[in-house]
Coordinates of C-alpha atoms and ligand atoms in Angstrom, one line a residue:
M1 CA 186.1 -89.0 56.9
F2 CA 183.8 -89.2 53.9
R3 CA 180.2 -87.9 54.2
T4 CA 177.4 -90.4 54.3
A5 CA 176.6 -92.2 51.1
V6 CA 173.4 -90.2 50.6
L7 CA 175.3 -86.9 50.8
S8 CA 178.1 -88.1 48.5
L9 CA 175.5 -89.1 45.9
F10 CA 173.9 -85.7 46.1
L11 CA 177.3 -84.1 45.6
W12 CA 178.0 -86.3 42.6
Q13 CA 174.7 -85.3 41.0
A14 CA 175.0 -81.6 41.8
A15 CA 178.5 -81.6 40.3
S16 CA 177.4 -83.3 37.1
V17 CA 174.6 -80.7 36.6
A18 CA 177.1 -77.9 37.2
S19 CA 179.5 -79.5 34.6
K20 CA 177.0 -79.5 31.7
P21 CA 177.8 -76.1 30.1
C22 CA 181.4 -77.2 29.6
K23 CA 181.7 -80.1 27.2
P24 CA 184.9 -81.9 28.1
K25 CA 187.0 -83.4 25.4
P26 CA 187.9 -87.0 25.9
H27 CA 191.5 -87.7 26.8
S28 CA 193.5 -89.7 24.4
G29 CA 194.0 -93.4 25.2
D30 CA 197.7 -93.0 24.1
V31 CA 199.8 -92.6 27.2
S32 CA 203.2 -92.6 25.4
K33 CA 203.6 -88.8 25.5
C34 CA 203.3 -89.0 29.3
K35 CA 206.1 -91.5 29.7
L36 CA 208.7 -88.8 30.2
A37 CA 212.1 -90.3 29.5
A38 CA 214.8 -90.5 32.1
H39 CA 217.8 -88.3 31.9
N40 CA 220.7 -90.6 32.2
D41 CA 223.1 -87.9 33.4
V42 CA 220.9 -87.2 36.4
H43 CA 221.4 -89.5 39.4
F44 CA 218.2 -91.6 39.8
S45 CA 216.3 -89.5 37.3
A46 CA 212.5 -90.0 37.9
G47 CA 211.8 -90.7 34.2
F48 CA 211.2 -93.9 32.3
N49 CA 213.8 -96.4 31.2
L50 CA 216.8 -95.2 33.2
A51 CA 219.9 -96.8 31.9
G52 CA 221.1 -97.7 35.3
D53 CA 222.2 -101.0 36.7
C54 CA 218.8 -101.3 38.6
V55 CA 217.5 -104.6 40.0
P56 CA 214.3 -105.9 38.4
S57 CA 211.1 -104.4 40.0
T58 CA 208.7 -107.1 38.8
G59 CA 208.8 -110.8 39.2
E60 CA 210.9 -112.4 41.9
L61 CA 213.6 -110.3 43.4
K62 CA 216.2 -112.5 45.0
A63 CA 217.9 -111.1 48.0
F64 CA 220.4 -112.5 50.6
M65 CA 220.8 -111.3 54.1
I66 CA 223.8 -111.8 56.4
F67 CA 224.4 -110.5 59.9
V68 CA 227.6 -109.0 61.3
D69 CA 229.1 -108.0 64.6
F70 CA 232.4 -106.5 65.7
S71 CA 235.1 -106.9 68.3
D72 CA 233.9 -103.7 70.0
A73 CA 230.2 -104.4 69.4
E74 CA 229.6 -108.1 70.1
A75 CA 226.2 -109.4 69.5
P76 CA 224.5 -110.4 72.8
S77 CA 223.4 -114.0 73.0
N78 CA 219.8 -113.0 73.7
D79 CA 219.5 -111.3 70.3
P80 CA 220.2 -113.9 67.7
P81 CA 220.1 -113.1 64.0
K82 CA 216.7 -114.7 63.6
N83 CA 215.2 -111.9 65.8
L84 CA 216.5 -109.3 63.3
R85 CA 215.4 -111.3 60.3
D86 CA 211.9 -111.7 61.8
F87 CA 211.8 -108.0 62.6
L88 CA 212.7 -106.9 59.1
V89 CA 211.9 -109.4 56.5
P90 CA 208.3 -110.8 56.5
D91 CA 206.6 -107.4 56.9
A92 CA 208.8 -105.8 54.2
Q93 CA 208.2 -108.7 51.8
D94 CA 204.4 -108.3 52.4
W95 CA 204.6 -104.5 52.0
Y96 CA 206.1 -104.9 48.5
T97 CA 203.5 -107.6 47.5
K98 CA 200.8 -105.1 48.4
A99 CA 202.4 -102.0 47.0
S100 CA 203.1 -103.7 43.7
N101 CA 199.6 -105.4 43.5
G102 CA 201.5 -108.7 43.4
A103 CA 203.8 -107.7 40.5
L104 CA 206.9 -107.9 42.7
T105 CA 207.9 -110.8 45.1
L106 CA 210.8 -110.0 47.3
N107 CA 212.4 -113.2 48.3
V108 CA 214.9 -112.7 51.1
T109 CA 217.0 -115.7 52.1
A110 CA 218.7 -115.0 55.4
D111 CA 221.7 -116.8 56.9
V112 CA 220.6 -116.7 60.5
S113 CA 223.2 -119.3 61.7
Q114 CA 225.4 -116.7 63.3
Y115 CA 226.8 -113.1 63.3
Y116 CA 229.9 -113.0 61.2
R117 CA 232.7 -111.2 62.9
M118 CA 234.0 -108.3 60.9
P119 CA 237.8 -108.0 60.5
A120 CA 237.8 -104.4 61.8
S121 CA 236.3 -102.7 64.7
A122 CA 232.9 -100.9 64.4
A123 CA 234.5 -97.6 65.4
S124 CA 237.0 -97.9 62.5
Y125 CA 234.3 -97.5 59.8
H126 CA 233.3 -94.0 61.2
W127 CA 229.8 -94.1 59.8
S128 CA 228.5 -91.3 61.9
T129 CA 230.8 -88.8 60.1
G130 CA 229.8 -90.1 56.7
L131 CA 231.8 -92.3 54.3
S132 CA 232.8 -92.2 50.7
S133 CA 231.8 -94.8 48.2
A134 CA 235.2 -96.4 48.4
E135 CA 234.9 -96.6 52.2
H136 CA 231.5 -98.1 51.9
L137 CA 232.9 -100.8 49.6
V138 CA 235.5 -101.6 52.2
Y139 CA 232.8 -102.3 54.7
I140 CA 230.9 -104.5 52.2
Q141 CA 234.0 -106.4 51.2
D142 CA 235.0 -106.9 54.9
A143 CA 231.6 -108.4 55.5
L144 CA 232.0 -110.6 52.4
Q145 CA 235.4 -111.7 53.7
A146 CA 234.0 -112.5 57.1
Y147 CA 231.0 -114.4 55.5
T148 CA 232.7 -116.3 52.7
A149 CA 235.7 -117.4 54.9
N150 CA 238.0 -117.1 51.9
G151 CA 235.6 -118.8 49.4
A152 CA 234.6 -121.7 51.6
R153 CA 231.1 -120.4 51.8
P154 CA 230.0 -118.9 48.5
P155 CA 226.9 -116.6 48.6
P156 CA 224.0 -118.0 46.5
P157 CA 224.2 -117.2 42.8
E158 CA 221.6 -115.0 41.3
T159 CA 221.5 -112.7 44.4
E160 CA 220.3 -109.4 43.2
V161 CA 220.3 -107.6 46.5
L162 CA 222.7 -108.2 49.4
Y163 CA 221.6 -107.0 52.8
L164 CA 224.2 -106.5 55.6
V165 CA 222.6 -106.2 59.0
P166 CA 224.7 -105.3 62.0
T167 CA 224.0 -106.4 65.6
R168 CA 221.9 -104.0 67.6
S169 CA 225.0 -103.6 69.8
A170 CA 226.6 -101.6 67.1
G171 CA 223.9 -98.9 67.3
S172 CA 226.3 -96.1 68.3
Y173 CA 228.6 -96.8 65.4
M174 CA 226.2 -98.0 62.6
T175 CA 224.0 -94.9 62.5
R176 CA 222.6 -94.8 59.0
S177 CA 221.4 -97.2 56.3
M178 CA 222.8 -96.9 52.8
A179 CA 222.3 -98.5 49.4
Y180 CA 225.6 -99.0 47.5
D181 CA 225.2 -98.1 43.9
G182 CA 227.8 -100.3 42.3
R183 CA 228.0 -104.1 42.1
A184 CA 229.5 -106.0 45.0
N185 CA 232.4 -108.3 44.4
T186 CA 234.6 -110.0 47.0
R187 CA 238.2 -108.8 47.2
E188 CA 239.1 -111.9 45.2
G189 CA 236.8 -110.6 42.4
T190 CA 233.9 -113.0 42.8
Y191 CA 230.6 -111.3 41.7
V192 CA 228.1 -111.4 44.6
A193 CA 225.2 -109.0 44.0
R194 CA 224.0 -106.2 41.8
K195 CA 223.2 -103.9 44.8
T196 CA 224.0 -103.9 48.5
V197 CA 222.1 -102.4 51.3
T198 CA 224.0 -101.8 54.5
F199 CA 221.7 -101.2 57.5
G200 CA 222.3 -98.9 60.4
V201 CA 220.7 -99.8 63.7
D202 CA 218.9 -96.5 64.4
P203 CA 217.1 -96.5 61.0
F204 CA 215.5 -99.9 61.6
E205 CA 214.8 -99.2 65.2
T206 CA 213.1 -95.9 64.3
W207 CA 211.3 -96.9 61.1
G208 CA 211.0 -100.7 61.4
F209 CA 210.8 -102.9 58.4
K210 CA 210.0 -100.0 56.1
A211 CA 213.7 -99.0 56.3
L212 CA 214.2 -102.1 54.2
N213 CA 211.5 -101.0 51.7
H214 CA 213.1 -97.6 51.4
E215 CA 216.6 -98.8 50.8
T216 CA 215.4 -101.6 48.4
G217 CA 213.6 -98.8 46.5
H218 CA 217.1 -97.4 45.8
T219 CA 218.2 -100.7 44.4
M220 CA 215.4 -100.3 41.8
C221 CA 216.9 -96.8 41.2
L222 CA 214.1 -94.9 42.9
P223 CA 215.4 -91.5 44.2
D224 CA 215.2 -90.0 47.7
Y225 CA 212.3 -87.6 47.8
Y226 CA 213.4 -85.9 51.0
P227 CA 215.8 -83.0 50.5
Y228 CA 219.6 -83.4 50.7
A229 CA 220.0 -79.6 51.1
A230 CA 221.0 -78.6 54.6
G231 CA 218.4 -76.8 56.6
L232 CA 215.4 -78.3 54.8
D233 CA 213.1 -80.5 56.9
T234 CA 213.0 -84.2 56.0
R235 CA 209.4 -83.8 55.0
Y236 CA 210.1 -81.0 52.5
Y237 CA 209.2 -81.7 48.9
V238 CA 206.7 -84.6 49.5
G239 CA 205.8 -84.6 53.2
G240 CA 204.6 -87.9 54.4
W241 CA 203.7 -89.3 51.0
S242 CA 205.9 -92.2 49.7
A243 CA 208.3 -94.2 51.8
M244 CA 211.0 -92.8 49.5
G245 CA 210.4 -89.5 51.3
D246 CA 209.5 -89.7 55.0
I247 CA 209.6 -93.4 55.8
S248 CA 207.3 -92.9 58.9
G249 CA 204.8 -90.6 57.1
P250 CA 201.1 -91.4 57.1
G251 CA 201.0 -92.2 53.3
P252 CA 204.1 -94.4 52.6
D253 CA 202.6 -96.2 49.6
F254 CA 204.7 -95.4 46.5
F255 CA 203.5 -92.6 44.2
A256 CA 201.4 -93.8 41.2
W257 CA 204.1 -92.2 39.0
D258 CA 206.7 -94.6 40.5
K259 CA 204.4 -97.6 40.4
W260 CA 203.9 -96.9 36.7
R261 CA 207.6 -96.7 36.1
L262 CA 208.3 -99.8 38.1
G263 CA 205.7 -101.9 36.1
W264 CA 203.3 -102.1 39.1
L265 CA 200.6 -100.2 37.2
S266 CA 199.9 -100.7 33.6
D267 CA 199.2 -98.2 30.9
D268 CA 195.5 -99.0 31.4
N269 CA 195.7 -97.5 34.9
V270 CA 196.9 -94.1 33.6
E271 CA 195.2 -91.3 31.7
C272 CA 197.5 -89.0 29.8
V273 CA 196.8 -85.3 29.0
A274 CA 199.3 -84.0 26.5
K275 CA 197.1 -81.5 24.6
H276 CA 195.6 -78.2 25.6
G277 CA 191.9 -78.4 26.6
T278 CA 189.5 -79.6 29.3
S279 CA 189.0 -83.2 30.2
E280 CA 187.4 -85.2 33.0
H281 CA 188.7 -88.3 34.7
V282 CA 187.6 -90.6 37.5
L283 CA 190.4 -91.6 39.9
T284 CA 190.1 -94.6 42.1
P285 CA 192.3 -94.8 45.2
L286 CA 195.9 -95.8 44.8
E287 CA 195.6 -98.2 47.7
V288 CA 192.9 -100.4 46.0
K289 CA 193.2 -102.5 42.9
G290 CA 191.8 -101.5 39.5
G291 CA 190.7 -98.3 37.7
T292 CA 192.5 -95.1 36.9
K293 CA 195.3 -94.5 39.4
A294 CA 196.9 -91.5 37.8
V295 CA 196.1 -88.6 35.5
V296 CA 199.4 -87.3 34.1
I297 CA 199.5 -83.9 32.5
A298 CA 202.7 -83.7 30.5
V299 CA 203.6 -80.1 29.8
N300 CA 206.8 -80.8 27.9
G301 CA 209.3 -83.6 27.5
T302 CA 210.7 -83.4 31.1
S303 CA 207.9 -82.1 33.3
A304 CA 204.4 -83.3 34.3
V305 CA 201.7 -82.7 36.9
V306 CA 200.3 -85.9 38.3
A307 CA 196.9 -86.3 40.1
E308 CA 196.2 -89.4 42.1
A309 CA 193.6 -90.3 44.8
R310 CA 194.9 -91.2 48.2
V311 CA 192.7 -92.5 51.0
A312 CA 193.2 -94.1 54.4
K313 CA 193.3 -97.7 53.2
G314 CA 195.9 -100.5 52.7
L315 CA 199.5 -99.3 53.2
D316 CA 198.2 -95.7 53.6
S317 CA 195.9 -96.5 56.6
S318 CA 197.1 -93.4 58.5
V319 CA 196.3 -90.9 55.7
C320 CA 194.8 -87.9 57.5
A321 CA 193.4 -85.9 54.6
P322 CA 192.0 -88.2 51.9
G323 CA 191.6 -86.7 48.5
V324 CA 193.3 -85.9 45.2
L325 CA 197.1 -85.5 45.6
L326 CA 198.9 -83.3 43.1
Y327 CA 202.6 -83.3 42.4
T328 CA 205.1 -82.3 39.8
V329 CA 207.6 -84.5 38.2
D330 CA 210.9 -83.2 36.7
T331 CA 213.1 -85.8 35.1
T332 CA 216.1 -83.4 35.0
V333 CA 216.2 -83.1 38.8
A334 CA 218.5 -85.5 40.7
T335 CA 217.7 -87.6 43.8
G336 CA 217.5 -85.4 46.9
D337 CA 216.9 -82.2 44.9
G338 CA 213.1 -82.7 44.6
P339 CA 212.4 -84.6 41.4
L340 CA 208.8 -85.0 42.7
R341 CA 207.2 -82.2 44.6
V342 CA 203.8 -82.3 46.2
L343 CA 201.6 -79.3 45.5
D344 CA 200.0 -77.9 48.7
A345 CA 196.3 -77.2 48.1
N346 CA 196.0 -76.1 51.7
P347 CA 199.1 -74.0 52.4
S348 CA 197.6 -72.0 55.2
T349 CA 196.9 -75.0 57.5
N350 CA 199.3 -76.7 59.9
G351 CA 198.8 -80.0 58.1
C352 CA 197.9 -83.2 59.9
G353 CA 199.5 -86.5 60.8
G354 CA 202.0 -85.5 63.4
D355 CA 204.6 -82.8 63.8
N356 CA 205.7 -81.2 60.5
G357 CA 202.7 -82.7 58.7
E358 CA 202.4 -79.5 56.6
L359 CA 202.1 -81.4 53.3
N360 CA 200.0 -84.3 54.7
D361 CA 196.8 -82.4 54.0
A362 CA 198.0 -81.1 50.6
T363 CA 195.1 -82.9 48.9
L364 CA 192.1 -81.5 47.1
S365 CA 188.6 -82.8 48.2
L366 CA 185.1 -81.6 48.6
D367 CA 185.1 -82.7 52.2
Q368 CA 187.7 -80.4 53.6
G369 CA 189.8 -77.5 52.4
K370 CA 190.0 -76.8 48.7
S371 CA 188.6 -78.5 45.6
L372 CA 190.5 -76.4 43.0
Y373 CA 194.2 -75.9 42.4
D374 CA 196.0 -73.8 39.8
V375 CA 199.6 -75.0 39.3
P376 CA 201.4 -71.6 39.4
G377 CA 202.9 -70.8 36.0
W378 CA 202.1 -74.2 34.4
G379 CA 198.7 -73.5 32.8
V380 CA 197.3 -76.5 34.6
R381 CA 194.1 -76.3 36.7
V382 CA 192.6 -79.3 38.5
R383 CA 189.2 -79.4 40.1
V384 CA 187.5 -82.1 42.1
V385 CA 183.9 -82.0 40.6
S386 CA 182.5 -84.9 42.6
Q387 CA 183.4 -87.7 44.8
D388 CA 181.6 -90.9 45.7
G389 CA 182.9 -93.3 48.2
G390 CA 186.6 -93.5 47.3
K391 CA 186.2 -92.3 43.7
F392 CA 187.1 -88.8 42.7
K393 CA 186.0 -87.2 39.5
I394 CA 188.3 -84.4 38.4
R395 CA 188.3 -81.9 35.7
V396 CA 191.6 -80.9 34.2
H397 CA 192.1 -77.7 32.3
Y398 CA 195.4 -77.3 30.5
S399 CA 196.0 -74.1 28.6
Ligands
NAG401 C1 213.1 -118.0 47.4 O1 214.4 -118.3 47.0 C2 214.9 -119.5 47.5 C3 216.4 -119.5 47.1 O2 216.7 -119.3 45.7 C4 214.1 -120.6 46.8 O3 214.6 -121.9 47.3 C5 212.7 -120.5 47.3 O4 211.9 -121.4 46.6 C6 212.2 -119.1 46.9 N1 210.9 -118.9 47.5 C7 209.8 -118.5 46.9 C8 208.6 -118.4 47.7 O5 209.8 -118.4 45.7
NAG402 C1 209.0 -77.8 31.2 O1 208.0 -77.2 31.9 C2 208.4 -76.8 33.2 C3 207.2 -76.3 34.0 O2 206.6 -75.3 33.3 C4 209.5 -75.8 33.2 O3 209.9 -75.5 34.5 C5 210.7 -76.3 32.4 O4 211.6 -75.3 32.2 C6 210.2 -76.8 31.0 N1 211.3 -77.5 30.3 C7 211.5 -77.3 29.1 C8 212.7 -78.0 28.5 O5 210.8 -76.6 28.3

């Protein structure tokens, strides 16, 4: 993927010679102008300090998992709840530990003693045709009714996230996974959890444990990066970058922008450009600890361009075009409408990393494709001037 060390060194030197005529101004160490504030009237605005009822994204996140079955979809005896728990939980917990650089510990306690029988049939919830928030709550409260047995079995206190997992037998009925936005109370009014994730069978069969990471992202108020608009491919807007977009994409690690918002990256990991001029920055790969993970160019109070380095390491081991990924952030755009949009530096290619991988080679690099990108209409130009091992030196021109 990268050239030999000798050649990389040569490129690095060649580039620093070429950069001499232009004296880059140092960027300011103050990142506050780049912390675009969330718009609280926008659902899951991608800005900072959203005033939502989000679960904590650092420290220990306590979750509780229960399993349900139905009169018309009985759990088979050869697929006990422990199978599903082992399929979903350990890898998802590990994924968050890695993605957050140890800042978040997801602690899922699962009641694997039995499938609790729902009071209504699986067919009656008509998930495949979509359900309203009120109907979603009926499902959640039915599960709590089945589980608590009228208060005899209270769920653990301090549960932030409740996971409801149906038997695989209910696959033809429970076709989607959803995160419920409101708090979950039993019908008797006992508070149970801040957020609830109700799994469908197909999502976890298709995406595996990362379905849990995606839905739990919503409990932290992360938006969906795939489009809600009919007719747009799932990979539109961000391609296979971020599990909040295409869960099965080659680069599922969360964007540096989100990691910064969630408290998984510190201000020291971010360089902020908020003034016109030229500056140089060295990005280290998002997937490894330490260094500068994002250069944010804030063009006004609601929009920014972000540059980050993404390589085939860690959670992104399948990345097929390592390089500097550019995307826009707009805090006035709601979930599903493209609050983050990857900028395609190689629009004429077919992409990489499977079907519809158009945006998976959107990166800038000296190894393949382009090393310069002008953001149309934004006055922002980003050039990769050298790269050495996993590090990318970029020059940002903002006019
Ligand atoms: C996870 O939570 C359970 C229940 O609150 C607690 O007993 C356990 O010690 C926690 N595990 C870790 C690793 O913190
Ligand atoms: C901020 O900049 C973006 C990109 O140029 C533009 O689309 C948007 O309208 C601007 N917003 C404001 C409030 O100026």
